[in-house]
Each structure stands twice: as C-alpha cells, then as structure tokens.
Coordinates of C-alpha atoms in Angstrom, one line a residue:
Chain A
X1 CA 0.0 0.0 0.0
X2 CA 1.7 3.5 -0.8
X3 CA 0.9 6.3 1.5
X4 CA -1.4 8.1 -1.1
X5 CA -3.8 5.2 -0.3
X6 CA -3.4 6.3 3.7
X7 CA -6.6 8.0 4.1
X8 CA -8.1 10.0 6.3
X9 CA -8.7 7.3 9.8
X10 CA -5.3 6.0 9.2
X11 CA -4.3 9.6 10.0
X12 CA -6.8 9.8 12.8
X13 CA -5.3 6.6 14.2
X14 CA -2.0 8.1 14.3
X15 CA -2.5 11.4 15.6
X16 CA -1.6 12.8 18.8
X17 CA -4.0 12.8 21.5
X18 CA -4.4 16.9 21.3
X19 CA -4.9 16.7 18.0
X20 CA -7.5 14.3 19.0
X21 CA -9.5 16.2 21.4
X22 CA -9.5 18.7 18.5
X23 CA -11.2 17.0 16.2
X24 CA -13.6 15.7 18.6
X25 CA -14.3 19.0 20.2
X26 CA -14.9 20.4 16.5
X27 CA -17.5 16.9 15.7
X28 CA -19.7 18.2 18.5
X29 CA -19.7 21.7 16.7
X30 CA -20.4 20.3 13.4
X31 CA -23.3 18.3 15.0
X32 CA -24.4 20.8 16.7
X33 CA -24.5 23.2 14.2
X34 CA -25.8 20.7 11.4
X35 CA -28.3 20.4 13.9
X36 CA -29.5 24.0 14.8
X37 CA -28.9 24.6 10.5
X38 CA -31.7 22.1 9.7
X39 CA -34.1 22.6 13.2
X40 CA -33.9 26.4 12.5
X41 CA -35.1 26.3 8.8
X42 CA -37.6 24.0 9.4
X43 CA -38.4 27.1 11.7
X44 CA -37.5 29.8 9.9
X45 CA -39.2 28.6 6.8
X46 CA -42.5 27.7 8.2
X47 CA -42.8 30.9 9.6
X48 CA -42.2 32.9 6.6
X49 CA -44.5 30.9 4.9
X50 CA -47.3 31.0 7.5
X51 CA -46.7 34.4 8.0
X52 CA -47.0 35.5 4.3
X53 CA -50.2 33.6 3.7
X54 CA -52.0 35.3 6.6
X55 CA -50.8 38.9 5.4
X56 CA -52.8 37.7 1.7
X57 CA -56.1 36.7 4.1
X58 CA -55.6 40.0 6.8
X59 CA -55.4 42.1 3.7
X60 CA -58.5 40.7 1.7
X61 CA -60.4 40.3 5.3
X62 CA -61.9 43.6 7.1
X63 CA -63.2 41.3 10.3
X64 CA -60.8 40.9 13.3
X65 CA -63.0 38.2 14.4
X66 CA -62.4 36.4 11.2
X67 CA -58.8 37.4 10.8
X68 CA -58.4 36.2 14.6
X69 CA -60.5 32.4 13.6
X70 CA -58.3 32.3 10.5
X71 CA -55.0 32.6 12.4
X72 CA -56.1 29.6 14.5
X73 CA -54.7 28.1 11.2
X74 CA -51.3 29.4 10.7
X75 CA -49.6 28.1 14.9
X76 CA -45.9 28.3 13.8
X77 CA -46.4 31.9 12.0
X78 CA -44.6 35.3 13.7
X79 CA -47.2 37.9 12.5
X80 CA -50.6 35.4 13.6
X81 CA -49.2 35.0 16.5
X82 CA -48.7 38.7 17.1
X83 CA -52.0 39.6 15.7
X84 CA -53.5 36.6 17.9
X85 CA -51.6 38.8 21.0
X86 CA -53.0 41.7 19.7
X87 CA -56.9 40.6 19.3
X88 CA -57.0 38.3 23.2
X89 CA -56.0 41.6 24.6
X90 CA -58.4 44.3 22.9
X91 CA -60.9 41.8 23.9
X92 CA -59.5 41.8 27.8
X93 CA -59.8 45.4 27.7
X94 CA -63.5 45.5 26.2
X95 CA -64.2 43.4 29.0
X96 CA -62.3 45.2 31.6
X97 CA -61.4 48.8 30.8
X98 CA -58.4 50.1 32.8
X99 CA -56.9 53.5 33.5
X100 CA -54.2 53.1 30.7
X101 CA -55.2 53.9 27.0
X102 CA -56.8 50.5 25.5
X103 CA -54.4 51.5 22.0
X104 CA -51.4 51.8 24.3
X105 CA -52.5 48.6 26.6
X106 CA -53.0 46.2 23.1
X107 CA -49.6 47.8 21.9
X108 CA -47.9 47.0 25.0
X109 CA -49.4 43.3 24.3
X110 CA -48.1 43.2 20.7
X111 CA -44.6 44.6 21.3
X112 CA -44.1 41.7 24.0
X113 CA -45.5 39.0 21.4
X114 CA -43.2 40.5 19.1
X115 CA -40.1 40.6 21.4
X116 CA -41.4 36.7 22.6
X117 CA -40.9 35.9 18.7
X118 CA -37.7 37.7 17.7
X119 CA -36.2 36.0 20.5
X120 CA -37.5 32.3 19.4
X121 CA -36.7 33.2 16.1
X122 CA -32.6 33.9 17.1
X123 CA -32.4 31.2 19.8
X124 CA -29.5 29.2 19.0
X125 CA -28.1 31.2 15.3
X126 CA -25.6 32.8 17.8
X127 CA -24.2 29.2 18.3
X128 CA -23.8 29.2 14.3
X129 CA -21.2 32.5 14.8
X130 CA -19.4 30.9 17.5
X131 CA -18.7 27.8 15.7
X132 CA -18.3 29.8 12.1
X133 CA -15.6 32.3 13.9
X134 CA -13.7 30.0 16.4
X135 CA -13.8 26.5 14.6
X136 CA -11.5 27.4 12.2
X137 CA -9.2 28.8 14.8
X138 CA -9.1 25.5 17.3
X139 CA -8.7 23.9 14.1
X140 CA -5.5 25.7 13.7
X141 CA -4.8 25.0 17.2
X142 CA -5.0 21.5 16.3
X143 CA -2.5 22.1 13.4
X144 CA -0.1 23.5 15.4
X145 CA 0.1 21.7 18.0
X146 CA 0.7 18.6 15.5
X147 CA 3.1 20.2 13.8
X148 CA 5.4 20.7 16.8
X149 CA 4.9 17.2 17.8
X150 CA 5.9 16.6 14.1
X151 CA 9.2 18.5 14.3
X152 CA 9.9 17.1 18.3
X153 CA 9.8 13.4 15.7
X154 CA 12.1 14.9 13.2
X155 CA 14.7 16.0 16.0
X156 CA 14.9 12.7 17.2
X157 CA 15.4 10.9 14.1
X158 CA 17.8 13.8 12.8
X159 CA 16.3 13.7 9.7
X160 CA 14.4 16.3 7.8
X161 CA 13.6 14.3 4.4
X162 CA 10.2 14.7 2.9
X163 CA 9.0 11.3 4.2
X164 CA 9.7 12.2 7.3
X165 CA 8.4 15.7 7.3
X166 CA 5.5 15.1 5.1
X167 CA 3.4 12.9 7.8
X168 CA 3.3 14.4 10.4
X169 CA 2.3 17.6 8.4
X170 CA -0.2 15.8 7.2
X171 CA -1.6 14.5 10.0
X172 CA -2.1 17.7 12.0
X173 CA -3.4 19.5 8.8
X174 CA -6.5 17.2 9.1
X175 CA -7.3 19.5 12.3
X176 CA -7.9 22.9 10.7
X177 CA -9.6 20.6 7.5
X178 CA -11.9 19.5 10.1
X179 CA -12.1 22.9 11.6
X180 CA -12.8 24.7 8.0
X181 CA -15.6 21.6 7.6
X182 CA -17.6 22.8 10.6
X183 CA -17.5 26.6 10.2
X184 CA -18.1 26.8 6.5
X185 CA -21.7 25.5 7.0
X186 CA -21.9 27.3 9.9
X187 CA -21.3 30.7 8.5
X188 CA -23.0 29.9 5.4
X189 CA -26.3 29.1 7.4
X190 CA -25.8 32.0 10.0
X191 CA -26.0 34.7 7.3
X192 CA -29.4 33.0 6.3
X193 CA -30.7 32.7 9.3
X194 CA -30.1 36.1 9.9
X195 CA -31.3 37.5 7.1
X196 CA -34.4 35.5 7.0
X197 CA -34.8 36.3 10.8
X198 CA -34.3 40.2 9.7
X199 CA -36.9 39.8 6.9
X200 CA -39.2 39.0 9.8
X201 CA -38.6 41.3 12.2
X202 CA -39.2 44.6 9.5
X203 CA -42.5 42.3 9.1
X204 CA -43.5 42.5 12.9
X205 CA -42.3 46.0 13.6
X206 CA -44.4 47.2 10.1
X207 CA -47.5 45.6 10.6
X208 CA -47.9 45.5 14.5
X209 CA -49.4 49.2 14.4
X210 CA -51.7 47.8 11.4
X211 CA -52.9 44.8 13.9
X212 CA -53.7 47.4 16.4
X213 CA -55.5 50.2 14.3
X214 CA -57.8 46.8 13.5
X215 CA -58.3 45.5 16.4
X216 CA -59.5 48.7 18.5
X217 CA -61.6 49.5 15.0
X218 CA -63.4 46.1 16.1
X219 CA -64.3 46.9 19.5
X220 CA -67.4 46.3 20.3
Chain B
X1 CA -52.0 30.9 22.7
X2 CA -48.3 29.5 22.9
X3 CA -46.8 32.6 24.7
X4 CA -43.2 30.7 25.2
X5 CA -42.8 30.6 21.2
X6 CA -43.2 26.5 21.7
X7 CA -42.8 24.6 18.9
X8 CA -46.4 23.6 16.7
X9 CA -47.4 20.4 17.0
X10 CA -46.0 19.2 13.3
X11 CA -42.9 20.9 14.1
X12 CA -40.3 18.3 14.8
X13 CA -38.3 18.8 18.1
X14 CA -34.2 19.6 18.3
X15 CA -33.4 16.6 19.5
X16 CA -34.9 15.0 16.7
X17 CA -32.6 17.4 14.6
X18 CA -29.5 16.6 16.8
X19 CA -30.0 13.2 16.1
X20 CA -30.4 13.8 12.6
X21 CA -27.2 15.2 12.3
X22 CA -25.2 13.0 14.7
X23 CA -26.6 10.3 12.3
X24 CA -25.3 12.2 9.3
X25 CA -22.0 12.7 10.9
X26 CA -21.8 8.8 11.7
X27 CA -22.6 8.0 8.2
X28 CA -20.0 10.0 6.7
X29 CA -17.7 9.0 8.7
X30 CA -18.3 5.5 7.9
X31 CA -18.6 6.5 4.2
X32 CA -14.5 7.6 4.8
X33 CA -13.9 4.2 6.1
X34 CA -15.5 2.5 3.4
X35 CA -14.2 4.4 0.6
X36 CA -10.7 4.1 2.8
X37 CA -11.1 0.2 2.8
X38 CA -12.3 -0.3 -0.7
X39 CA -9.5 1.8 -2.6
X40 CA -6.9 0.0 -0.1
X41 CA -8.8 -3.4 -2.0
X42 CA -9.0 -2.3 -5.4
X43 CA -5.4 -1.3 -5.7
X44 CA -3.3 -3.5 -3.2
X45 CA -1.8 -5.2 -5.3
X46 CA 1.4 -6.9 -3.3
X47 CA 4.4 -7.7 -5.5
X48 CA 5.5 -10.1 -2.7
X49 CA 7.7 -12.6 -3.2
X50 CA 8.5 -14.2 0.5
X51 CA 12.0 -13.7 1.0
X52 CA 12.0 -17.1 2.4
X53 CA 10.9 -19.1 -0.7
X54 CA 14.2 -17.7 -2.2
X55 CA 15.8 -20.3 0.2
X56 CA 16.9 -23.5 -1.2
X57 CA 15.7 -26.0 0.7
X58 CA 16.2 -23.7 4.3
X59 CA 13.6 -21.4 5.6
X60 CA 16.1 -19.1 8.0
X61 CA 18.1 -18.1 5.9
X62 CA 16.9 -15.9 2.5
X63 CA 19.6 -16.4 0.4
X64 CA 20.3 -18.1 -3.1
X65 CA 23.5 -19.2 -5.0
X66 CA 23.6 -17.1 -8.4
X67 CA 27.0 -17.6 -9.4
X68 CA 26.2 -21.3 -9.4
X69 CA 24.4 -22.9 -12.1
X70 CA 21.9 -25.2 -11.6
X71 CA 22.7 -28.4 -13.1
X72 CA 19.3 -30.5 -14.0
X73 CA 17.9 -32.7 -16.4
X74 CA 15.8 -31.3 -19.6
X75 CA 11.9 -31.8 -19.6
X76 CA 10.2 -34.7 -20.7
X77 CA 10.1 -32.8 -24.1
X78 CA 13.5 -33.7 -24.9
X79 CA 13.7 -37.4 -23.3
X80 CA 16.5 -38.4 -25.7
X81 CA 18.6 -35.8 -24.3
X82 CA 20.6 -38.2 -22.1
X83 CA 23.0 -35.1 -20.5
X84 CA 21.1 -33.3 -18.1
X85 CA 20.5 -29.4 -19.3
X86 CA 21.6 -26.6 -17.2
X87 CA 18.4 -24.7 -15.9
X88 CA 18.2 -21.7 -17.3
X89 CA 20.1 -19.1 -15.0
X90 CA 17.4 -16.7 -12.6
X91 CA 16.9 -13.6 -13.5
X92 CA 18.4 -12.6 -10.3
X93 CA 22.2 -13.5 -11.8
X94 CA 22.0 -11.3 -14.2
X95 CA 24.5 -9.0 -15.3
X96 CA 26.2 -7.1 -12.1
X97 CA 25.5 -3.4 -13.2
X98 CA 28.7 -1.1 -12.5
X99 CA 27.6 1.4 -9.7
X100 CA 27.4 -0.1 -6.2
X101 CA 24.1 0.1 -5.6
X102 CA 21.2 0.0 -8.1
X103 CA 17.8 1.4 -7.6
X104 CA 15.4 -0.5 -6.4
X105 CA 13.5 -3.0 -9.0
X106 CA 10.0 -4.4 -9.1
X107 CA 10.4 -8.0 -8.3
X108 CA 9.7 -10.4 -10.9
X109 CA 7.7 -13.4 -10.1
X110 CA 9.8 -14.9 -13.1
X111 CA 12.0 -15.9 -10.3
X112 CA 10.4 -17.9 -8.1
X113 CA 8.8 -20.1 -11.0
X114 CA 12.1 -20.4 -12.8
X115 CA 13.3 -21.9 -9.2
X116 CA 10.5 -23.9 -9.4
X117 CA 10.2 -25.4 -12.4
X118 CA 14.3 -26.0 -11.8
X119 CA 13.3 -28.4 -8.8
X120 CA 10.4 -29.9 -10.7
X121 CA 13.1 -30.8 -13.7
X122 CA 15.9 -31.9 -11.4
X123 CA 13.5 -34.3 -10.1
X124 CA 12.0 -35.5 -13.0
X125 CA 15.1 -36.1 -14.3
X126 CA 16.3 -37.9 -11.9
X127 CA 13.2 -40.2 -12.0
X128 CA 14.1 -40.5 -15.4
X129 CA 17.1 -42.1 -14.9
X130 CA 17.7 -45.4 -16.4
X131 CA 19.9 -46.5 -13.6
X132 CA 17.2 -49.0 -11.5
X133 CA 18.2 -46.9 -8.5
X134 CA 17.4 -43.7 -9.9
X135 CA 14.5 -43.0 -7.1
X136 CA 16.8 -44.0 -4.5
X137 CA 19.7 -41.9 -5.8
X138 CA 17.1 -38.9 -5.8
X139 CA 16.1 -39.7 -2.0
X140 CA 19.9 -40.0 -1.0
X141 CA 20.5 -36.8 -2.9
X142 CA 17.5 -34.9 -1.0
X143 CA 18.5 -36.5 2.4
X144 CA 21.9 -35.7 2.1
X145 CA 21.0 -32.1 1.0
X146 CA 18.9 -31.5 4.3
X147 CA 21.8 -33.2 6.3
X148 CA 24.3 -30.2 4.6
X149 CA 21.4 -27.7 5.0
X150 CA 21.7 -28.7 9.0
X151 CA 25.5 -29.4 9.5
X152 CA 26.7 -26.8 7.5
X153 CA 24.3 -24.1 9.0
X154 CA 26.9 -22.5 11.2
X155 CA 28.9 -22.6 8.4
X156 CA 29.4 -21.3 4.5
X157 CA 26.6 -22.4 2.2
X158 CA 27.0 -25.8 1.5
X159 CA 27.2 -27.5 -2.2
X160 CA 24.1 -30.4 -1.9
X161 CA 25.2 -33.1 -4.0
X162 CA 22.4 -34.3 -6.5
X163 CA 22.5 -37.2 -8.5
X164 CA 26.3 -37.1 -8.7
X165 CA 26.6 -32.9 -10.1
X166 CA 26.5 -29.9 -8.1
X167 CA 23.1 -29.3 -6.7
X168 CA 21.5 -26.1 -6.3
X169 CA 21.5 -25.7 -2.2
X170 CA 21.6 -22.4 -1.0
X171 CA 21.7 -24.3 2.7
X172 CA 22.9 -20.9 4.4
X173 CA 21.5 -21.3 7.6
X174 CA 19.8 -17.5 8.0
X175 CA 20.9 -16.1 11.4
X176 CA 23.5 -18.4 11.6
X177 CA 25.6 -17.6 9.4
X178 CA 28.1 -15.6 11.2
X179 CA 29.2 -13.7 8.0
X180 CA 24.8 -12.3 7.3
X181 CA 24.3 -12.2 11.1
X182 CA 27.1 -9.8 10.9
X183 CA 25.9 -8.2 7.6
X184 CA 22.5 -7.6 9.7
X185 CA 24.6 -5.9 13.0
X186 CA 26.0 -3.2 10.0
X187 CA 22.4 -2.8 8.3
X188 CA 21.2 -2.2 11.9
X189 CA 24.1 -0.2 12.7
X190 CA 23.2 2.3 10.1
X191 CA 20.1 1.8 10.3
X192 CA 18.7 5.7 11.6
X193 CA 14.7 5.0 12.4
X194 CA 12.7 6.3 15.5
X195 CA 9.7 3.9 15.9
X196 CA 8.1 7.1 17.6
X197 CA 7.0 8.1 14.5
X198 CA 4.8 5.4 13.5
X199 CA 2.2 5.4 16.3
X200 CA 0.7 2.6 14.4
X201 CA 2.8 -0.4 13.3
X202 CA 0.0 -2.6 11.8
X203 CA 1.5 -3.4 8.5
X204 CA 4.8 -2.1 9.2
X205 CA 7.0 -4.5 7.2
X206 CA 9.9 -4.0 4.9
X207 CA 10.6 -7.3 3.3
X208 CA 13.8 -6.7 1.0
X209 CA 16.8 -8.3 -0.4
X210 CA 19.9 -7.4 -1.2
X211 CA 22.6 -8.8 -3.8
X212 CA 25.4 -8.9 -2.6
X213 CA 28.9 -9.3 -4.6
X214 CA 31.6 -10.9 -3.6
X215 CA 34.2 -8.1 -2.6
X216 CA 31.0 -6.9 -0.2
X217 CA 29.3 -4.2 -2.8
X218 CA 25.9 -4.3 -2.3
X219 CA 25.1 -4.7 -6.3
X220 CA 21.3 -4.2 -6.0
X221 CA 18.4 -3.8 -3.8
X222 CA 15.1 -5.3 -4.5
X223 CA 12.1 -4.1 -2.2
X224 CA 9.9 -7.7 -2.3
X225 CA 6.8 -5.9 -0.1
X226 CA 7.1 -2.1 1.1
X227 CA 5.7 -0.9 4.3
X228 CA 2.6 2.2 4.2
X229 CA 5.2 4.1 5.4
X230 CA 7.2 5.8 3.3
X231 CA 9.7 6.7 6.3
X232 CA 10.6 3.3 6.9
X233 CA 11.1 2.2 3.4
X234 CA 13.0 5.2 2.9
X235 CA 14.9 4.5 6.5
X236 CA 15.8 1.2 5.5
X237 CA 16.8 2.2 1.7
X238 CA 19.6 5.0 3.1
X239 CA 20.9 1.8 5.8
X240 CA 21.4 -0.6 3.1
X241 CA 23.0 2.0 1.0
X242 CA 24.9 3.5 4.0
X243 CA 26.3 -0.2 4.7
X244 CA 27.5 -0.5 1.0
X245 CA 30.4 -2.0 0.7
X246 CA 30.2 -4.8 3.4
X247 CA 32.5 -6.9 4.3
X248 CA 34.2 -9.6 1.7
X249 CA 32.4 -13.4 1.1
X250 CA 34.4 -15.5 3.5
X251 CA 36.7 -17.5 1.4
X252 CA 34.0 -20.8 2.3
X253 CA 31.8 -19.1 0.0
X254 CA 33.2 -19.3 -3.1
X255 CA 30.5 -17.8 -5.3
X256 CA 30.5 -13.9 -7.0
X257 CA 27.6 -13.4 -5.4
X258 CA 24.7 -13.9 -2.5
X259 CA 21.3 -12.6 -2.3
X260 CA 20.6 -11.6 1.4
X261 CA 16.8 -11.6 2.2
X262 CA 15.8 -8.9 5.3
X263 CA 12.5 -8.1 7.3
X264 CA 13.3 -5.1 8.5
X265 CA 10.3 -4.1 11.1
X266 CA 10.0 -1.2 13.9
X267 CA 11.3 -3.1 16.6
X268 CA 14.3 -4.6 14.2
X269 CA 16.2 -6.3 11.4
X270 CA 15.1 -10.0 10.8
X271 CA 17.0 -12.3 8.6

C-alpha cells in the first residue's frame, strides 16, 4: 500500500491525542450546528411561509374576528401569533377597561409578542457564529500543535527528508480541515438565518401598528 | 396561545434534529472508512515474493547461490537428451551493473517459478534415470541435502550433491551464518529510524533483499513488499545503502555473489 492510499482514519489513528481532542471537540460543533442549521429552517421557513399567507387573508379580510378564527390556522407563524396577542388583549380590555389607554394597553401586548418571537426566532443562530468564527481557529490549534509534535519526531530521528516531514504535516493538517468543515456551514447558514430572521422582524415591527388600528376598530 | 414561542405540533423537536445530524456525521464518517477500505482493495496489489521461498531447501536463511548454475535434467520434451540441461540461470544472476548500488526493481515473479520449475526438472530427471536406483539416488540426494542444509548451518553455504553434479543448495543457515548475522549488525548499525513516528505499526514490514557481490558491494536492492510508510522504506533504503560496501564473502563461499533476504520491522532487522 503506498501512502497516497493512507486515508483520512489512518491519519486519525495516528494522531496525537491533542490533536485528538480537537477533532472531537470540532464533531460536536459540526453536530451541533448541522443540527441547529436544519431545526432552524424548518423554523424559519415555516414561519415565513405561515406568515406570508395570513398577510394575503388579513389584507383581503376587514373582520378581526375572522382574521383572529383564521389565524387559528397558521400556529408556527410570527405575524398570527402577534396579531392573535393583539386581538385576546383588545378583547380583555372590552371586558375590563383600565386607567391606561386601550391602544397603548394592546400595543404593549403586541410589542411583547413581538419581542417573545424575535427572540425564538434567534435562539440558537448565535451558536452558528461561534462555531463559524472559532472553529477554524481551534482547528489551527489542532495544526499547530501537530506540527510541533511533528518537528519534536524529526529532532529525534535527525532527519528532515520529505518522508519524514511530510506525515506528520499531514496528519495535524486534518485538524484545521476538520475545523474549515464545521465553520463553513456554519457561517454559510448563520447569514441565512439572519437575514431571513431580519426579513421578519421589518415584518412584525411594520404591521404590529396595522394589527392594532384593527383591532381597537373592532371593539365592540 | 403559545406565549413561550413552543414549537407547533408538526414541528419536529431539536433533538430530533440533533440526532439527525449525529446520524449524518456517523454515516460520513463511515462512508471515509469505506471508501478508505475499498481503494486499499481495489489497488493493493502486493508484489511479494517471501523472502523465504528464495531459500533453497532452508527457511532461515533468505539467500540463493547465483554464481552457481543449476545443473538438472531437460523436460520430458527432450527425453533423448541423455546429459542433463543446465536450468536456465534466474533472473536474479543477471549481469552485475557497475555502480554499487542500483535502484530499487520491481520483483519479478519470473524468479520464483524459474526456481520452481528448476526443482520440478531436477526431479524429473532424476526419475528419469535409467539407472534402476534412480528413485533411491534422488532420496539420497534430498536427504543428504537436508543433512548439509543442517551441519553446514553454522557454516558457509554448502554444495548439496544431486545425482552425482553440483546441486542447487543455498543451505545458508539465516541467522546463523556468522558472515549475514554480521551483515544484519552493519544494516542495523546504520540503520537511523525512530519507531516514535509510527504510532501505528499494523502493517509495518519492509521485506527486502539485497545482492550482494563478492568483494562486499551491495550490487542491488530489490524491495519484495514495502511498508505504508514511506519513512521506513526510505529508512531502510539509506541503511542498506549506507552499509555499502560490506565486508568480503568468506573465502568458504566461493561464489561472485549472494542474495541476502531482510525483514526489517519497527522493533528490528530479521533475517
């Protein structure tokens, strides 16, 4: 067998045990964020979607009462869920009217709902920046610390040939490959996330004065 | 009204997710091995000839008279041929080149079935043998071939009779010859490899042989199996070389040259 048919495990096998934590350390980021990337556009997409196909029925729909029934259908939507906050509490004040001003009280409502979805929205995309800014860097770490293990080797053989250089380079170079594996994704997905999450936000903050204006129109 | 921003009921949990990924993780990881063990099948293709089959009839010792030729009969293609034939020579007695030390050559399996099919026509021939005790001659011939092989084993490499002619006996006893053991305490000598570098010494073989002239120039090496590691096959290619010349055949020797079998591993050099 010649060494261009030593793969990747061989390498594993022979690496340091550094070099080993490394790459395990960087697995459970690349899990991790694999698995935040597809729970969050699951999450992410559903609510666009939801969210766009009640603006089509709040727009061709004068009735808060039928806006509020339709909504019932769209659970994982931002903006129904904000409008939902927006209608339970015009009806609480209807039934009991406070000293504060019933526009400011269902605005209060509808900023908190708002805030409440933002913040689900985000949960966990931060995770994606950590692992898309320091992956690479442990992976380096990795690197490093493979290539001075390397060099300790080639001082006690007294020999700096290729053959003997060339593996151990090798091997700790695996480490910031595996690094660069778990933060591409991870940056890729964070910029979508956060762009779609932006996209989102505008939506609440435009529309949340809309959902009141229609709900104190339909007070009874 | 969820107020916590849970989750809808179709909406799949993260652990789900999480072990989703884990799962797509574990499968490529597996998908490395695979494609790892299936090009290490596809294109192993060993050019191994054990060092030990070069041995004629010993298995210690790896080494093969060239400068002799092989007296034996002619196939049963050319019956009337009463004088037996000289085999024709192995490759491995072919012209010594000039410089000291060759590069290494793919072994040719040519070799081993010339050896071969030299044993198979000594002994037909000797079964061909008008003389009634032609049989018994061959038996004598064989036993008294093993009894050189093991008397002579401390010694130079013996001349087996058979049938009468020179035989082709190698009967060098491996690690017993003084003159090879001392050929492997030079190799090792020179030989500059830290086993620290190999973490992992599954697989870590170098089977090679050497020919060896008779003033001690090492004439050629032949790498029979290499090791994954290109640091040892390199380690052991600058000993050999660094060991060029060895010392002169012992006068007992009496052929121009010898080829010296070695397995040289991480913890040492075996004969």
């Amino acid at each position: 067998m010649s060494d261009s048919q030593i793969g990747i495990i061989d390498m594993l096998f022979q690496a340091g045990p550094v070099v080993l934590f490394v790459l395990v350390v960087l697995l459970l980021f690349s899990v991790l964020s694999w698995a935040i990337i597809l729970y969050k556009y699951g999450s992410v997409h559903r609510s666009m979607k939801e969210s766009k196909e009640f603006l089509d029925f709040f727009f061709e729909s004068g009735s808060a009462d039928r806006i509020f029934s339709e909504s019932e259908k769209f659970r994982n939507g931002s903006l129904p869920k904000v409008f939902r906050a927006a209608y339970i509490e015009n009806r609480a004040v209807a039934a009991a009217p406070g000293p504060i001003d019933d526009r400011l009280r269902i605005a209060r409502a509808v900023k908190r709902e708002a805030n409440l979805e933002e913040k689900r929205l985000s949960s966990l995309v931060p995770f994606l920046a950590t692992v898309g800014n320091t992956a690479p860097f442990i992976g380096l770490f990795g690197t490093v610390w493979g290539i001075m293990s390397a060099f300790q080797n080639i001082g006690l053989v007294q020999s700096a040939s290729l053959a003997v250089v060339a593996p151990g380079i090798s091997e700790a170079l695996v480490a910031t490959a595996a690094g660069l594996a778990a933060a591409i994704p991870a940056v890729m997905a964070y910029n979508y996330f956060s762009q779609q999450i932006g996209i989102i936000e505008r939506d609440l903050e435009e529309f949340a004065p809309e959902f009141v204006t229609v709900c104190l129109h339909n007070q009874p | 009204m969820r107020k916590n921003g849970a989750p809808g009921g179709s909406e799949k949990t993260f652990s789900f997710w999480l072990s989703v990924a884990a799962g797509l993780h574990v499968a490529v990881i597996l998908g490395l091995v695979a494609q790892q063990s299936f090009d290490s099948v596809q294109n192993f293709k060993p050019r191994v000839v054990s060092v030990s089959l070069l041995s004629l009839p010993g298995s210690g010792g790896s080494s093969e008279k060239v400068g002799k030729q092989v007296p034996a009969p002619q196939t049963a293609a050319a019956k009337k041929v009463s004088a037996p034939a000289p085999a024709p020579k192995p490759t491995a007695a072919k012209k010594v080149p000039a410089e000291p030390v060759s590069k290494p050559e793919p072994v040719k399996p040519k070799k081993e079935d010339a050896l071969r099919s030299a044993l198979d026509r000594l002994k037909k021939g000797v079964e061909q043998k008008k003389s009634p005790s032609g049989a018994d001659n061959l038996n004598k011939a064989l036993s008294r071939l093993k009894a050189g092989m093991e008397t002579s084993a401390s010694g130079a490499g013996g001349e087996a009779a058979g049938t009468g002619t020179k035989g082709a006996g190698s009967g060098t006893g491996g690690s017993a010859d003084p003159y090879k053991a001392s050929v492997a305490g030079i190799i090792q000598e020179n030989w500059e490899f830290s086993g620290s570098l190999l973490r992992n010494t599954r697989g870590m073989e170098v089977f090679v042989r050497i020919r060896v002239q008779a003033n001690g120039t090492i004439a050629q090496i032949v790498f029979d199996q290499r090791s994954p590691s290109e640091y040892l096959n390199n380690s052991v290619k600058r000993a050999l070389e660094k060991s060029s010349p060895l010392p002169p055949f012992p006068p007992e020797y009496g052929s121009t040259q010898e080829w010296i079998g070695f397995v040289f591993t991480p913890s040492g050099i075996e004969q």
